[in-house]
C-alpha cells in the first residue's frame, strides 16, 4: 500500500484508516476545496500533520493557518472547526488515548 496513492474527493473529505487498535488510530485524510466550516469533537487526542496543501483550523477561539509540514495537537474533547482547505490537502492524523 502506498500512502500517496489516493484520489481527491470532489466534495468534502475522504478518511482512510491505515491502522487501528484499542489505543491508536492512524488515518490519511484527503480534503477537497472546503470553505464551509465543519465542527469536530473527538473523544481521543489528535496529532495531525499537513503533508500537502493548506488549511485553516479554529480551536479555543484561535485560528491556525497550517501549511505543508506543519502540525497541530488537538486535545481530547476540544471542540474545533475546520474553516477551509485547499483542494487536494493531504493530512496524516494520529488519534490516541
mmCIF file of N, CA and C in Angstrom:
data_model
loop_
_atom_site.group_PDB
_atom_site.id
_atom_site.type_symbol
_atom_site.label_atom_id
_atom_site.label_comp_id
_atom_site.label_asym_id
_atom_site.label_seq_id
_atom_site.Cartn_x
_atom_site.Cartn_y
_atom_site.Cartn_z
ATOM 1 N N UNK A 1 0.840 -1.180 0.000
ATOM 2 C CA UNK A 1 0.000 0.000 0.000
ATOM 3 C C UNK A 1 0.887 1.246 0.000
ATOM 4 N N UNK A 2 0.501 2.249 -0.771
ATOM 5 C CA UNK A 2 1.266 3.483 -0.873
ATOM 6 C C UNK A 2 0.438 4.635 -0.307
ATOM 7 N N UNK A 3 0.992 5.360 0.651
ATOM 8 C CA UNK A 3 0.290 6.468 1.294
ATOM 9 C C UNK A 3 -0.156 7.521 0.281
ATOM 10 N N UNK A 4 0.634 7.717 -0.767
ATOM 11 C CA UNK A 4 0.350 8.756 -1.753
ATOM 12 C C UNK A 4 -0.502 8.268 -2.924
ATOM 13 N N UNK A 5 -1.068 7.076 -2.817
ATOM 14 C CA UNK A 5 -1.958 6.540 -3.844
ATOM 15 C C UNK A 5 -3.393 6.815 -3.410
ATOM 16 N N UNK A 6 -3.943 7.952 -3.850
ATOM 17 C CA UNK A 6 -5.283 8.368 -3.444
ATOM 18 C C UNK A 6 -5.876 9.280 -4.521
ATOM 19 N N UNK A 7 -7.183 9.500 -4.404
ATOM 20 C CA UNK A 7 -7.872 10.461 -5.263
ATOM 21 C C UNK A 7 -8.455 11.550 -4.387
ATOM 22 N N UNK A 8 -8.418 12.781 -4.873
ATOM 23 C CA UNK A 8 -9.019 13.904 -4.157
ATOM 24 C C UNK A 8 -10.524 13.865 -4.377
ATOM 25 N N UNK A 9 -11.311 13.916 -3.294
ATOM 26 C CA UNK A 9 -12.760 13.900 -3.470
ATOM 27 C C UNK A 9 -13.257 15.182 -4.142
ATOM 28 N N UNK A 10 -14.373 15.074 -4.812
ATOM 29 C CA UNK A 10 -14.962 16.245 -5.468
ATOM 30 C C UNK A 10 -15.488 17.219 -4.420
ATOM 31 N N UNK A 11 -16.103 16.672 -3.363
ATOM 32 C CA UNK A 11 -16.584 17.486 -2.250
ATOM 33 C C UNK A 11 -16.167 16.827 -0.934
ATOM 34 N N UNK A 12 -16.064 17.624 0.116
ATOM 35 C CA UNK A 12 -15.823 17.152 1.480
ATOM 36 C C UNK A 12 -14.436 16.511 1.638
ATOM 37 N N UNK A 13 -14.374 15.423 2.395
ATOM 38 C CA UNK A 13 -13.103 14.778 2.701
ATOM 39 C C UNK A 13 -13.248 13.262 2.654
ATOM 40 N N UNK A 14 -12.143 12.584 2.354
ATOM 41 C CA UNK A 14 -12.064 11.129 2.454
ATOM 42 C C UNK A 14 -11.190 10.784 3.647
ATOM 43 N N UNK A 15 -11.671 9.863 4.487
ATOM 44 C CA UNK A 15 -10.936 9.390 5.654
ATOM 45 C C UNK A 15 -10.616 7.918 5.435
ATOM 46 N N UNK A 16 -9.332 7.573 5.396
ATOM 47 C CA UNK A 16 -8.901 6.183 5.251
ATOM 48 C C UNK A 16 -8.136 5.782 6.497
ATOM 49 N N UNK A 17 -8.641 4.762 7.205
ATOM 50 C CA UNK A 17 -7.941 4.267 8.385
ATOM 51 C C UNK A 17 -6.833 3.325 7.923
ATOM 52 N N UNK A 18 -5.595 3.660 8.284
ATOM 53 C CA UNK A 18 -4.430 2.885 7.873
ATOM 54 C C UNK A 18 -4.040 1.848 8.916
ATOM 55 N N UNK A 19 -4.319 2.170 10.187
ATOM 56 C CA UNK A 19 -4.021 1.256 11.291
ATOM 57 C C UNK A 19 -4.917 1.629 12.456
ATOM 58 N N UNK A 20 -5.376 0.609 13.192
ATOM 59 C CA UNK A 20 -6.205 0.879 14.363
ATOM 60 C C UNK A 20 -6.110 -0.272 15.350
ATOM 61 N N UNK A 21 -5.980 0.068 16.628
ATOM 62 C CA UNK A 21 -6.151 -0.888 17.710
ATOM 63 C C UNK A 21 -6.853 -0.163 18.844
ATOM 64 N N UNK A 22 -6.882 -0.711 20.046
ATOM 65 C CA UNK A 22 -7.684 -0.096 21.104
ATOM 66 C C UNK A 22 -7.135 1.246 21.592
ATOM 67 N N UNK A 23 -5.861 1.565 21.345
ATOM 68 C CA UNK A 23 -5.257 2.797 21.852
ATOM 69 C C UNK A 23 -4.912 3.840 20.803
ATOM 70 N N UNK A 24 -4.912 3.450 19.521
ATOM 71 C CA UNK A 24 -4.443 4.371 18.488
ATOM 72 C C UNK A 24 -5.172 4.121 17.162
ATOM 73 N N UNK A 25 -5.390 5.211 16.424
ATOM 74 C CA UNK A 25 -5.930 5.104 15.069
ATOM 75 C C UNK A 25 -5.134 6.070 14.198
ATOM 76 N N UNK A 26 -4.628 5.563 13.080
ATOM 77 C CA UNK A 26 -3.866 6.381 12.136
ATOM 78 C C UNK A 26 -4.680 6.492 10.860
ATOM 79 N N UNK A 27 -4.900 7.743 10.427
ATOM 80 C CA UNK A 27 -5.725 7.983 9.247
ATOM 81 C C UNK A 27 -5.019 8.862 8.224
ATOM 82 N N UNK A 28 -5.336 8.584 6.971
ATOM 83 C CA UNK A 28 -4.998 9.508 5.887
ATOM 84 C C UNK A 28 -6.285 10.261 5.589
ATOM 85 N N UNK A 29 -6.199 11.586 5.536
ATOM 86 C CA UNK A 29 -7.354 12.421 5.224
ATOM 87 C C UNK A 29 -7.015 13.237 3.982
ATOM 88 N N UNK A 30 -7.892 13.190 3.000
ATOM 89 C CA UNK A 30 -7.720 13.971 1.774
ATOM 90 C C UNK A 30 -8.922 14.904 1.665
ATOM 91 N N UNK A 31 -8.639 16.198 1.563
ATOM 92 C CA UNK A 31 -9.688 17.218 1.551
ATOM 93 C C UNK A 31 -9.867 17.826 0.169
ATOM 94 N N UNK A 32 -11.126 18.102 -0.155
ATOM 95 C CA UNK A 32 -11.421 18.896 -1.343
ATOM 96 C C UNK A 32 -11.291 20.367 -0.956
ATOM 97 N N UNK A 33 -11.735 21.245 -1.807
ATOM 98 C CA UNK A 33 -11.736 22.675 -1.503
ATOM 99 C C UNK A 33 -12.908 22.946 -0.555
ATOM 100 N N UNK A 34 -12.623 23.093 0.720
ATOM 101 C CA UNK A 34 -13.662 23.304 1.733
ATOM 102 C C UNK A 34 -13.650 24.772 2.147
ATOM 103 N N UNK A 35 -14.825 25.403 2.102
ATOM 104 C CA UNK A 35 -14.925 26.788 2.568
ATOM 105 C C UNK A 35 -16.129 26.993 3.475
ATOM 106 N N UNK A 36 -16.811 25.907 3.831
ATOM 107 C CA UNK A 36 -17.900 25.939 4.808
ATOM 108 C C UNK A 36 -17.390 25.249 6.067
ATOM 109 N N UNK A 37 -17.367 25.945 7.202
ATOM 110 C CA UNK A 37 -16.804 25.357 8.422
ATOM 111 C C UNK A 37 -17.443 24.019 8.804
ATOM 112 N N UNK A 38 -16.585 23.096 9.251
ATOM 113 C CA UNK A 38 -17.017 21.786 9.744
ATOM 114 C C UNK A 38 -16.567 21.673 11.196
ATOM 115 N N UNK A 39 -17.493 21.340 12.083
ATOM 116 C CA UNK A 39 -17.164 21.232 13.504
ATOM 117 C C UNK A 39 -16.857 19.793 13.869
ATOM 118 N N UNK A 40 -15.874 19.637 14.766
ATOM 119 C CA UNK A 40 -15.469 18.320 15.244
ATOM 120 C C UNK A 40 -15.336 18.339 16.762
ATOM 121 N N UNK A 41 -15.618 17.199 17.373
ATOM 122 C CA UNK A 41 -15.384 16.981 18.798
ATOM 123 C C UNK A 41 -15.082 15.502 18.951
ATOM 124 N N UNK A 42 -13.860 15.183 19.327
ATOM 125 C CA UNK A 42 -13.413 13.797 19.398
ATOM 126 C C UNK A 42 -13.093 13.405 20.826
ATOM 127 N N UNK A 43 -13.339 12.143 21.137
ATOM 128 C CA UNK A 43 -13.034 11.616 22.471
ATOM 129 C C UNK A 43 -11.533 11.397 22.654
ATOM 130 N N UNK A 44 -10.820 11.242 21.547
ATOM 131 C CA UNK A 44 -9.385 10.960 21.613
ATOM 132 C C UNK A 44 -8.564 12.228 21.365
ATOM 133 N N UNK A 45 -7.303 12.201 21.811
ATOM 134 C CA UNK A 45 -6.336 13.219 21.406
ATOM 135 C C UNK A 45 -6.075 13.026 19.920
ATOM 136 N N UNK A 46 -5.700 14.118 19.246
ATOM 137 C CA UNK A 46 -5.353 14.021 17.835
ATOM 138 C C UNK A 46 -4.114 14.859 17.553
ATOM 139 N N UNK A 47 -3.138 14.219 16.918
ATOM 140 C CA UNK A 47 -1.966 14.908 16.396
ATOM 141 C C UNK A 47 -2.065 14.773 14.890
ATOM 142 N N UNK A 48 -2.022 15.915 14.192
ATOM 143 C CA UNK A 48 -2.200 15.880 12.742
ATOM 144 C C UNK A 48 -1.127 16.737 12.078
ATOM 145 N N UNK A 49 -0.586 16.213 10.973
ATOM 146 C CA UNK A 49 0.403 16.946 10.183
ATOM 147 C C UNK A 49 -0.125 17.092 8.761
ATOM 148 N N UNK A 50 0.115 18.249 8.193
ATOM 149 C CA UNK A 50 -0.316 18.529 6.837
ATOM 150 C C UNK A 50 0.848 18.216 5.890
ATOM 151 N N UNK A 51 0.639 17.277 4.992
ATOM 152 C CA UNK A 51 1.696 16.848 4.077
ATOM 153 C C UNK A 51 1.629 17.527 2.716
ATOM 154 N N UNK A 52 0.448 18.105 2.413
ATOM 155 C CA UNK A 52 0.266 18.787 1.132
ATOM 156 C C UNK A 52 -0.912 19.740 1.281
ATOM 157 N N UNK A 53 -0.821 20.908 0.673
ATOM 158 C CA UNK A 53 -1.930 21.846 0.664
ATOM 159 C C UNK A 53 -1.885 22.859 1.790
ATOM 160 N N UNK A 54 -3.053 23.396 2.117
ATOM 161 C CA UNK A 54 -3.193 24.417 3.164
ATOM 162 C C UNK A 54 -4.535 24.243 3.840
ATOM 163 N N UNK A 55 -4.591 24.622 5.127
ATOM 164 C CA UNK A 55 -5.850 24.527 5.872
ATOM 165 C C UNK A 55 -5.893 25.602 6.948
ATOM 166 N N UNK A 56 -7.108 25.922 7.360
ATOM 167 C CA UNK A 56 -7.313 26.845 8.475
ATOM 168 C C UNK A 56 -8.219 26.154 9.486
ATOM 169 N N UNK A 57 -7.749 26.089 10.735
ATOM 170 C CA UNK A 57 -8.489 25.460 11.835
ATOM 171 C C UNK A 57 -8.689 26.490 12.935
ATOM 172 N N UNK A 58 -9.852 26.451 13.577
ATOM 173 C CA UNK A 58 -10.108 27.294 14.740
ATOM 174 C C UNK A 58 -10.282 26.394 15.958
ATOM 175 N N UNK A 59 -9.545 26.724 17.027
ATOM 176 C CA UNK A 59 -9.610 25.962 18.262
ATOM 177 C C UNK A 59 -9.375 26.919 19.418
ATOM 178 N N UNK A 60 -10.217 26.847 20.449
ATOM 179 C CA UNK A 60 -10.101 27.736 21.612
ATOM 180 C C UNK A 60 -10.053 29.207 21.200
ATOM 181 N N UNK A 61 -10.919 29.572 20.258
ATOM 182 C CA UNK A 61 -11.040 30.955 19.764
ATOM 183 C C UNK A 61 -9.770 31.491 19.109
ATOM 184 N N UNK A 62 -8.903 30.591 18.625
ATOM 185 C CA UNK A 62 -7.695 30.995 17.919
ATOM 186 C C UNK A 62 -7.663 30.296 16.559
ATOM 187 N N UNK A 63 -7.281 31.045 15.529
ATOM 188 C CA UNK A 63 -7.188 30.472 14.187
ATOM 189 C C UNK A 63 -5.750 30.057 13.892
ATOM 190 N N UNK A 64 -5.619 28.896 13.280
ATOM 191 C CA UNK A 64 -4.317 28.353 12.889
ATOM 192 C C UNK A 64 -4.317 28.168 11.382
ATOM 193 N N UNK A 65 -3.400 28.832 10.701
ATOM 194 C CA UNK A 65 -3.195 28.643 9.269
ATOM 195 C C UNK A 65 -2.074 27.631 9.115
ATOM 196 N N UNK A 66 -2.425 26.449 8.654
ATOM 197 C CA UNK A 66 -1.477 25.344 8.599
ATOM 198 C C UNK A 66 -1.051 25.124 7.150
ATOM 199 N N UNK A 67 0.247 24.986 6.966
ATOM 200 C CA UNK A 67 0.812 24.757 5.638
ATOM 201 C C UNK A 67 1.617 23.465 5.651
ATOM 202 N N UNK A 68 2.032 23.044 4.478
ATOM 203 C CA UNK A 68 2.788 21.806 4.300
ATOM 204 C C UNK A 68 3.914 21.695 5.329
ATOM 205 N N UNK A 69 3.934 20.561 6.029
ATOM 206 C CA UNK A 69 4.971 20.289 7.015
ATOM 207 C C UNK A 69 4.626 20.722 8.432
ATOM 208 N N UNK A 70 3.578 21.517 8.585
ATOM 209 C CA UNK A 70 3.195 21.992 9.914
ATOM 210 C C UNK A 70 2.200 21.021 10.546
ATOM 211 N N UNK A 71 2.199 20.981 11.873
ATOM 212 C CA UNK A 71 1.322 20.064 12.596
ATOM 213 C C UNK A 71 0.680 20.774 13.769
ATOM 214 N N UNK A 72 -0.367 20.125 14.294
ATOM 215 C CA UNK A 72 -1.106 20.685 15.409
ATOM 216 C C UNK A 72 -1.570 19.531 16.303
ATOM 217 N N UNK A 73 -1.633 19.793 17.590
ATOM 218 C CA UNK A 73 -2.152 18.832 18.556
ATOM 219 C C UNK A 73 -3.513 19.322 19.025
ATOM 220 N N UNK A 74 -4.497 18.448 18.975
ATOM 221 C CA UNK A 74 -5.858 18.770 19.408
ATOM 222 C C UNK A 74 -6.194 17.845 20.575
ATOM 223 N N UNK A 75 -6.259 18.382 21.794
ATOM 224 C CA UNK A 75 -6.565 17.537 22.955
ATOM 225 C C UNK A 75 -7.966 16.925 22.865
ATOM 226 N N UNK A 76 -8.139 15.796 23.511
ATOM 227 C CA UNK A 76 -9.447 15.135 23.526
ATOM 228 C C UNK A 76 -10.522 16.079 24.051
ATOM 229 N N UNK A 77 -11.733 15.900 23.556
ATOM 230 C CA UNK A 77 -12.905 16.678 23.969
ATOM 231 C C UNK A 77 -12.742 18.190 23.791
ATOM 232 N N UNK A 78 -11.939 18.589 22.810
ATOM 233 C CA UNK A 78 -11.760 20.005 22.497
ATOM 234 C C UNK A 78 -12.495 20.327 21.205
ATOM 235 N N UNK A 79 -13.546 21.120 21.284
ATOM 236 C CA UNK A 79 -14.250 21.494 20.051
ATOM 237 C C UNK A 79 -13.292 22.258 19.119
ATOM 238 N N UNK A 80 -13.354 21.942 17.840
ATOM 239 C CA UNK A 80 -12.545 22.660 16.856
ATOM 240 C C UNK A 80 -13.277 22.657 15.521
ATOM 241 N N UNK A 81 -12.938 23.649 14.698
ATOM 242 C CA UNK A 81 -13.577 23.806 13.391
ATOM 243 C C UNK A 81 -12.525 23.788 12.302
ATOM 244 N N UNK A 82 -12.820 23.059 11.260
ATOM 245 C CA UNK A 82 -12.051 23.143 10.031
ATOM 246 C C UNK A 82 -12.723 24.228 9.213
ATOM 247 N N UNK A 83 -12.057 25.373 9.076
ATOM 248 C CA UNK A 83 -12.665 26.531 8.411
ATOM 249 C C UNK A 83 -12.553 26.458 6.898
ATOM 250 N N UNK A 84 -11.383 26.057 6.413
ATOM 251 C CA UNK A 84 -11.214 25.911 4.967
ATOM 252 C C UNK A 84 -9.977 25.094 4.662
ATOM 253 N N UNK A 85 -9.996 24.504 3.476
ATOM 254 C CA UNK A 85 -8.845 23.770 2.960
ATOM 255 C C UNK A 85 -8.704 24.072 1.478
ATOM 256 N N UNK A 86 -7.515 23.876 1.005
ATOM 257 C CA UNK A 86 -7.220 23.980 -0.415
ATOM 258 C C UNK A 86 -7.465 22.596 -1.032
ATOM 259 N N UNK A 87 -7.966 22.552 -2.243
ATOM 260 C CA UNK A 87 -8.226 21.266 -2.905
ATOM 261 C C UNK A 87 -6.968 20.409 -2.927
ATOM 262 N N UNK A 88 -7.116 19.149 -2.544
ATOM 263 C CA UNK A 88 -6.000 18.207 -2.547
ATOM 264 C C UNK A 88 -5.175 18.222 -1.271
ATOM 265 N N UNK A 89 -5.665 18.882 -0.230
ATOM 266 C CA UNK A 89 -4.932 18.908 1.042
ATOM 267 C C UNK A 89 -4.846 17.492 1.599
ATOM 268 N N UNK A 90 -3.641 17.104 2.013
ATOM 269 C CA UNK A 90 -3.365 15.749 2.499
ATOM 270 C C UNK A 90 -2.872 15.812 3.933
ATOM 271 N N UNK A 91 -3.534 15.049 4.802
ATOM 272 C CA UNK A 91 -3.224 15.017 6.226
ATOM 273 C C UNK A 91 -2.822 13.610 6.653
ATOM 274 N N UNK A 92 -1.997 13.543 7.683
ATOM 275 C CA UNK A 92 -1.762 12.298 8.416
ATOM 276 C C UNK A 92 -2.229 12.592 9.835
ATOM 277 N N UNK A 93 -3.247 11.857 10.297
ATOM 278 C CA UNK A 93 -3.836 12.089 11.616
ATOM 279 C C UNK A 93 -3.609 10.871 12.504
ATOM 280 N N UNK A 94 -3.167 11.132 13.724
ATOM 281 C CA UNK A 94 -2.968 10.074 14.714
ATOM 282 C C UNK A 94 -3.874 10.387 15.895
ATOM 283 N N UNK A 95 -4.837 9.506 16.136
ATOM 284 C CA UNK A 95 -5.779 9.627 17.258
ATOM 285 C C UNK A 95 -5.335 8.643 18.331
ATOM 286 N N UNK A 96 -5.252 9.119 19.579
ATOM 287 C CA UNK A 96 -4.793 8.232 20.651
ATOM 288 C C UNK A 96 -5.412 8.627 21.980
ATOM 289 N N UNK A 97 -5.415 7.667 22.887
ATOM 290 C CA UNK A 97 -5.988 7.883 24.221
ATOM 291 C C UNK A 97 -4.948 8.564 25.104
#
